[in-house]
């Protein structure tokens, strides 16, 4: 591996060093890329598992006809955690692959599920609405 020291930067809060690093040959470069991809692939896998858990939790609330605002708020916090986590993974995804697209797709499903769950809760709890919990469930099944 080849390394070249470029410069030193002095900031009010500390020091930073910049350097350029190049792999010695194509095999080493390919190994480095594969290691980056494996790490990000694992992170995406864990993220998708969390998304699947989120979707299952929303589904459980709907099946139980639990139309509580506390459930909605907990779900909103869970989605917010996913929302802040995904860009952090994407920043490390230097070599995007099919994992990237699959992860973005399931995240979009989570956003949509929360949106629909929120509509159901607000509709059920709206005193002016003629709908009941049973009618909300029936509409979703249709």
Rosetta silent file (secondary structure, phi, psi, omega in degrees, C-alpha in Angstrom):
SEQUENCE: XXXXXXXXXXXXXXXXXXXXXXXXXXXXXXXXXXXXXXXXXXXXXXXXXXXXXXXXXXXXXXXXXXXXXXXXXXXXXXXXXXXXXXXXXXXXXXXXXXXXXXXXXXXXXXXXXXXXXXXXXXXXXXXXXXXXXXXXXXXXXX
SCORE:     score description
SCORE:     0.000 S_00000001
   1 L     0.000  138.212 -178.241    0.000    0.000    0.000 S_00000001
   2 E  -105.397  133.408  179.532    1.287    3.413   -0.929 S_00000001
   3 E  -130.969  137.027  179.809    0.700    6.402    1.363 S_00000001
   4 E  -129.051  124.872  178.887    1.577   10.029    0.701 S_00000001
   5 E   -80.833  125.131 -177.735    1.458   12.735    3.354 S_00000001
   6 E   -97.190  -59.635 -174.224   -0.110   15.883    1.948 S_00000001
   7 E  -161.262  171.314  176.829   -0.495   18.534    4.583 S_00000001
   8 E  -123.329  134.838 -178.838   -1.266   19.445    8.136 S_00000001
   9 E  -116.865  128.080  178.693   -4.187   21.637    9.054 S_00000001
  10 E  -107.310  116.368  178.753   -4.314   23.520   12.328 S_00000001
  11 E  -107.613  162.029 -179.323   -7.800   24.397   13.498 S_00000001
  12 L   -58.921  -24.916 -175.738   -8.732   26.284   16.684 S_00000001
  13 L  -102.026   -3.318  179.712   -9.946   23.019   18.253 S_00000001
  14 E   162.694 -159.075 -177.683   -7.103   20.711   17.202 S_00000001
  15 E  -122.382  151.940  174.185   -5.061   19.318   14.346 S_00000001
  16 E  -137.513  144.120  177.806   -5.923   17.315   11.266 S_00000001
  17 E  -118.351  136.345  178.311   -3.667   15.458    8.875 S_00000001
  18 E  -113.615  138.173  176.028   -4.519   14.773    5.254 S_00000001
  19 E  -150.260  161.944  178.019   -2.955   12.048    3.208 S_00000001
  20 E  -110.868  135.566  179.791   -3.560   10.067    0.043 S_00000001
  21 E  -127.446  132.026  178.457   -3.535    6.316    0.127 S_00000001
  22 E  -129.218  140.298  176.225   -3.448    4.042   -2.898 S_00000001
  23 L   -70.624  149.917 -176.935   -3.508    0.272   -3.051 S_00000001
  24 L   -69.167  -31.868 -179.017   -0.400   -1.273   -4.531 S_00000001
  25 L  -150.499  177.260 -176.359   -2.197   -3.327   -7.185 S_00000001
  26 H   -66.129  -36.561  179.944   -5.614   -4.200   -8.584 S_00000001
  27 H   -62.820  -43.320  178.645   -6.071   -7.271   -6.378 S_00000001
  28 H   -65.010  -42.157  177.834   -5.528   -5.220   -3.234 S_00000001
  29 H   -59.748  -46.373 -179.975   -7.894   -2.534   -4.521 S_00000001
  30 H   -63.239  -38.579  177.783  -10.557   -5.151   -5.232 S_00000001
  31 H   -63.922  -41.050  178.520  -10.110   -6.669   -1.759 S_00000001
  32 H   -63.865  -43.670  178.815  -10.557   -3.268   -0.145 S_00000001
  33 H   -61.970  -44.329  179.407  -13.711   -2.606   -2.161 S_00000001
  34 H   -62.450  -37.377  177.851  -15.098   -6.023   -1.215 S_00000001
  35 H   -66.526  -42.978  176.153  -14.395   -5.350    2.472 S_00000001
  36 H   -60.167  -46.766 -178.662  -16.207   -2.009    2.285 S_00000001
  37 H   -63.123  -39.905  179.835  -19.127   -3.654    0.506 S_00000001
  38 H   -64.032  -42.670  179.688  -19.320   -6.502    3.042 S_00000001
  39 H   -63.418  -47.502 -179.247  -19.400   -4.069    5.953 S_00000001
  40 H   -68.133  -37.100  177.556  -22.106   -1.895    4.412 S_00000001
  41 H   -59.493  -41.569  177.842  -24.042   -4.989    3.307 S_00000001
  42 H   -65.480  -42.139  178.340  -24.111   -6.156    6.928 S_00000001
  43 H   -63.467  -42.858  177.631  -25.275   -2.737    8.122 S_00000001
  44 H   -62.671  -38.997  179.280  -28.027   -2.681    5.499 S_00000001
  45 H   -61.270  -46.544  178.746  -29.078   -6.185    6.559 S_00000001
  46 H   -63.554  -41.238  178.403  -29.418   -5.136   10.192 S_00000001
  47 H   -61.313  -44.781  179.799  -31.283   -1.996    9.129 S_00000001
  48 H   -65.022  -35.317  175.339  -33.724   -4.034    7.032 S_00000001
  49 H   -61.788  -42.325  177.584  -34.308   -6.374    9.972 S_00000001
  50 H   -63.971  -38.248  177.125  -35.204   -3.358   12.104 S_00000001
  51 H   -64.516  -42.065  178.382  -37.556   -2.165    9.362 S_00000001
  52 H   -63.165  -39.474  175.613  -39.243   -5.563    9.240 S_00000001
  53 H   -63.131  -39.435  177.554  -39.690   -5.423   13.002 S_00000001
  54 H   -61.725  -47.467 -179.746  -41.188   -1.960   12.653 S_00000001
  55 H   -63.183  -38.367  177.455  -43.652   -3.165   10.015 S_00000001
  56 H   -65.294  -38.694  178.914  -44.632   -6.145   12.165 S_00000001
  57 H   -63.939  -43.812  177.037  -45.260   -3.855   15.129 S_00000001
  58 H   -61.009  -45.358  179.848  -47.553   -1.629   13.051 S_00000001
  59 H   -60.907  -39.921  178.022  -49.375   -4.718   11.773 S_00000001
  60 H   -63.055  -41.349  177.763  -49.849   -5.993   15.335 S_00000001
  61 H   -61.706  -41.981 -178.451  -51.379   -2.684   16.387 S_00000001
  62 H   -67.807  -45.121  179.804  -53.760   -2.810   13.440 S_00000001
  63 H   -63.507  -34.518  179.138  -54.758   -6.444   14.037 S_00000001
  64 L   -82.612   -2.679 -176.203  -55.354   -5.696   17.720 S_00000001
  65 L    52.639   44.210  178.138  -57.332   -2.602   16.713 S_00000001
  66 L   -90.762   98.281 -175.088  -55.153   -0.586   19.042 S_00000001
  67 L  -104.831   48.096 -177.790  -55.970    2.960   18.008 S_00000001
  68 L   -95.810  141.120  177.216  -54.051    4.732   20.780 S_00000001
  69 H   -65.911  -28.122  177.325  -52.063    7.899   20.257 S_00000001
  70 H   -62.999  -38.543  176.998  -49.366    6.452   22.543 S_00000001
  71 H   -66.164  -39.235  177.923  -48.844    3.640   20.014 S_00000001
  72 H   -63.554  -45.018 -179.272  -48.615    6.205   17.230 S_00000001
  73 H   -63.913  -40.584  177.596  -46.059    8.275   19.141 S_00000001
  74 H   -63.417  -39.968  178.911  -43.941    5.199   19.879 S_00000001
  75 H   -67.757  -37.762  177.047  -44.076    4.258   16.208 S_00000001
  76 H   -62.569  -41.629  177.824  -43.114    7.786   15.189 S_00000001
  77 H   -64.208  -40.082  179.266  -40.055    7.618   17.464 S_00000001
  78 H   -63.759  -42.754  178.260  -39.105    4.236   15.997 S_00000001
  79 H   -66.735  -35.856  178.340  -39.364    5.587   12.457 S_00000001
  80 H   -62.668  -38.868  176.269  -37.331    8.646   13.463 S_00000001
  81 H   -61.355  -43.657  177.911  -34.528    6.353   14.651 S_00000001
  82 H   -64.793  -39.075 -178.583  -34.592    4.605   11.278 S_00000001
  83 H   -62.979  -38.545  179.490  -34.714    7.971    9.505 S_00000001
  84 H   -81.774  -24.286 -178.361  -31.548    9.202   11.217 S_00000001
  85 H   -75.927  -42.689 -174.190  -29.779    5.837   10.900 S_00000001
  86 H   -57.579  -46.753  179.127  -30.181    5.317    7.135 S_00000001
  87 H   -62.031  -29.351  178.412  -28.176    8.387    5.988 S_00000001
  88 H   -66.422  -39.618  176.825  -25.322    7.343    8.259 S_00000001
  89 H   -67.996  -43.009 -177.965  -25.132    3.990    6.501 S_00000001
  90 H   -62.879  -31.012  177.181  -25.466    5.640    3.101 S_00000001
  91 H   -63.695  -30.079  179.953  -22.511    7.930    3.868 S_00000001
  92 L   -90.972   -2.936 -177.230  -20.343    4.817    4.219 S_00000001
  93 L   -88.507   79.338 -176.489  -21.773    3.209    1.075 S_00000001
  94 L   -75.557  -20.688 -176.537  -18.990    4.166   -1.320 S_00000001
  95 L  -130.426   75.046 -175.148  -19.875    1.399   -3.774 S_00000001
  96 L   -53.957  146.716 -178.952  -23.700    1.216   -3.980 S_00000001
  97 L  -139.869 -166.452  177.840  -25.253   -2.125   -4.878 S_00000001
  98 H   -65.337  -24.199  176.809  -28.628   -3.832   -4.943 S_00000001
  99 H   -59.406  -37.634 -179.235  -28.545   -3.735   -1.129 S_00000001
 100 H   -61.329  -49.515 -178.629  -28.917    0.028   -1.355 S_00000001
 101 H   -64.876  -43.260 -179.664  -32.107   -0.153   -3.412 S_00000001
 102 H   -62.430  -38.503 -179.726  -33.652   -2.928   -1.290 S_00000001
 103 H   -69.176  -43.063  178.353  -33.008   -0.951    1.867 S_00000001
 104 H   -63.659  -34.921  179.870  -34.512    2.232    0.462 S_00000001
 105 H   -67.017  -45.322 -179.057  -37.580    0.265   -0.652 S_00000001
 106 H   -70.933  -32.000  175.265  -38.282   -1.239    2.778 S_00000001
 107 H   -63.689  -40.621  177.390  -37.685    2.129    4.434 S_00000001
 108 H   -62.917  -36.988  176.136  -40.305    3.628    2.098 S_00000001
 109 H   -62.525  -39.848  178.570  -42.693    0.850    3.179 S_00000001
 110 H   -63.089  -44.665  179.179  -42.106    1.824    6.816 S_00000001
 111 H   -61.344  -44.275 -179.639  -42.897    5.469    6.090 S_00000001
 112 H   -66.373  -41.002  179.747  -46.054    4.523    4.229 S_00000001
 113 H   -62.862  -41.576  178.280  -47.179    2.106    6.961 S_00000001
 114 H   -65.553  -40.863  178.547  -46.779    4.775    9.630 S_00000001
 115 H   -59.072  -48.589 -179.672  -48.698    7.272    7.502 S_00000001
 116 H   -65.643  -37.715  178.074  -51.598    4.849    7.048 S_00000001
 117 H   -64.288  -41.643  178.814  -51.521    3.905   10.742 S_00000001
 118 H   -63.265  -42.875  177.933  -51.693    7.583   11.710 S_00000001
 119 H   -60.534  -43.669 -179.766  -54.673    8.144    9.423 S_00000001
 120 H   -62.200  -42.988 -179.224  -56.461    5.161   10.977 S_00000001
 121 H   -65.744  -46.868 -179.531  -55.806    6.419   14.529 S_00000001
 122 H   -65.598  -38.172  178.335  -56.937    9.964   13.803 S_00000001
 123 H   -64.762  -45.698 -179.152  -59.999    8.715   11.948 S_00000001
 124 H   -63.444  -38.599 -175.398  -60.969    6.354   14.764 S_00000001
 125 H   -89.781   -0.883  178.333  -60.480    9.003   17.448 S_00000001
 126 L   -81.239  115.447 -177.684  -62.243   11.814   15.576 S_00000001
 127 L   -63.968  -22.631 -179.727  -65.623   12.328   17.261 S_00000001
 128 L   -83.664  -11.001 -177.013  -67.042   13.774   14.049 S_00000001
 129 L   -80.890  135.752  177.316  -66.089   10.701   12.030 S_00000001
 130 L   -78.910   -7.237 -177.141  -68.811    8.133   11.359 S_00000001
 131 L   -78.924  151.627  173.553  -66.169    5.375   11.182 S_00000001
 132 L  -119.448  175.267  178.412  -65.468    2.935   13.978 S_00000001
 133 H   -57.864  -38.338 -179.940  -62.496    0.667   14.583 S_00000001
 134 H   -65.890  -40.667 -179.081  -64.294   -2.187   12.818 S_00000001
 135 H   -69.301  -33.283  177.135  -64.989   -0.085    9.755 S_00000001
 136 H   -64.343  -44.905 -179.583  -61.358    1.045    9.591 S_00000001
 137 H   -63.296  -42.545 -179.119  -60.202   -2.553    9.649 S_00000001
 138 H   -62.653  -39.117  178.408  -62.737   -3.515    6.990 S_00000001
 139 H   -64.228  -39.347 -179.713  -61.558   -0.716    4.703 S_00000001
 140 H   -66.117  -38.143 -178.589  -57.936   -1.867    5.013 S_00000001
 141 H   -71.122  -26.628 -176.808  -58.895   -5.455    4.188 S_00000001
 142 L   -74.226    0.000    0.000  -60.853   -4.364    1.104 S_00000001
